[in-house]
Amino acid sequence: MRQVIIIGSGPAGYTAAIYAARANLKPLVIASSVEAGGELMNTTDVENFPGFPEGVQGPELMTKMQEQAERFGTEVVYDDVTHVDLDGPVKSVTLGSGEKHEALAVIFATGSAYRKLGLDDEERLSGRGVSWCATCDGFFFKEKVIAVVGGGDSAMEEATFLTRFASKVYVIHRKDTLRASKIMQDRAFANEKIEFIWNAEVAGITGEEAVEGLLLRDTVSGEETALEIGGLFVAIGNDPRTHLVHGKLDLTSDGTIAVDGRSSKTSLAGVFAAGDVIDPHYRQAVTAAASGTVAALDAEHYLASLPQDLLASASDSELATVTN
Ligand code: NDP
């Protein structure tokens, strides 16, 4: 049995791991089979993480965080968690492989998932011109006219990045003002390849084998128009990834895992949460990292309060896997 298992490998998960490992808790990080490293793996320049005056590439930052966590004894498993049992003092975490790990404390740092428009055509044409990740797929849109939906920082970042490949990028936003930060807005406004379409929502995506166009609906007049494009990037935010804990942990009205005040303590003893999965507002790499610190410290204090015999059963943590 482990002392602590951390589910998630973004800035919150790895920072929790760095702190837990330095506290000699020998954490196990479950890093996901396909999305290890979290959202920053899909980002290019990160210019606002302190300590990198020239900026740093998202994947490089995550690799460094992982290395730092491993340096102090963190173990990383690349698999998805399929089930958790959180009641009682011993928690269990089951992976896609069927492996089951037990621990006295669990930290959820599961982040958030791309929000979808909710159109049938979006699913049908996913990977055929509809994408949620410019850094992953931008290269496939060389010299094409494409569109980005959204008015936040993600949409501005994606649109600006996509001008490296596309001949033209429309930004489609349902309002006439952006939610994005001023610096990101200004960068997009200054880019000659970007054209804004205001007060418009995507009502349909056309194309049989691949995206060929959009049906846009004016959010003021209701008028519908067609727009010819060769690709659509959906950048309308994220939803916290809480599917593992539905019915098990209290959630907030925003859909995030509820925590006690500024702590990471969830509604169950020994279960902690950090990063985007508890934060509907700030959702920055640096706030997620800070939140991971809080979770590791809370877990450490919790473990210190447990009976010695229980702690002793978790001390041999390397031999901790129970296989189904
Ligand atoms: P946001 O929630 O900030 O913005 C989402 C945008 O999508 C809003 O403009 C919203 O419109 C629009 N939207 C939401 N749902 C729909 C829908 N169904 N149809 C059409 N439009 C929709 O998400 P982001 O991902 O942009 O940013 C999340 C956080 O990450 C923010 O805190 C941001 O600052 C941060 N971030 C920072 C970056 C950086 O600093 N480099 C880069 C990327 C993100 P409306 O405005 O009408 O609500």
Short mmCIF file of C-alpha atoms in Angstrom, two decimals, residues 3 9 18 41 77 134 139-140 156 177 188 209 266:
data_model
loop_
_atom_site.label_atom_id
_atom_site.label_comp_id
_atom_site.label_asym_id
_atom_site.label_seq_id
_atom_site.Cartn_x
_atom_site.Cartn_y
_atom_site.Cartn_z
CA GLN A 3 1.01 6.59 1.37
CA SER A 9 0.14 14.83 -14.36
CA ILE A 18 7.48 17.17 -5.90
CA MET A 41 1.51 19.56 -23.60
CA VAL A 77 2.52 5.10 -14.27
CA ALA A 134 -3.96 23.90 -32.66
CA PHE A 139 0.33 21.66 -39.32
CA PHE A 140 -2.39 19.88 -41.34
CA MET A 156 -6.69 34.07 -29.25
CA THR A 177 -16.36 41.83 -26.96
CA ALA A 188 -4.76 38.82 -32.46
CA GLU A 209 -15.57 13.48 -45.68
CA THR A 266 -12.67 17.32 -0.20
#
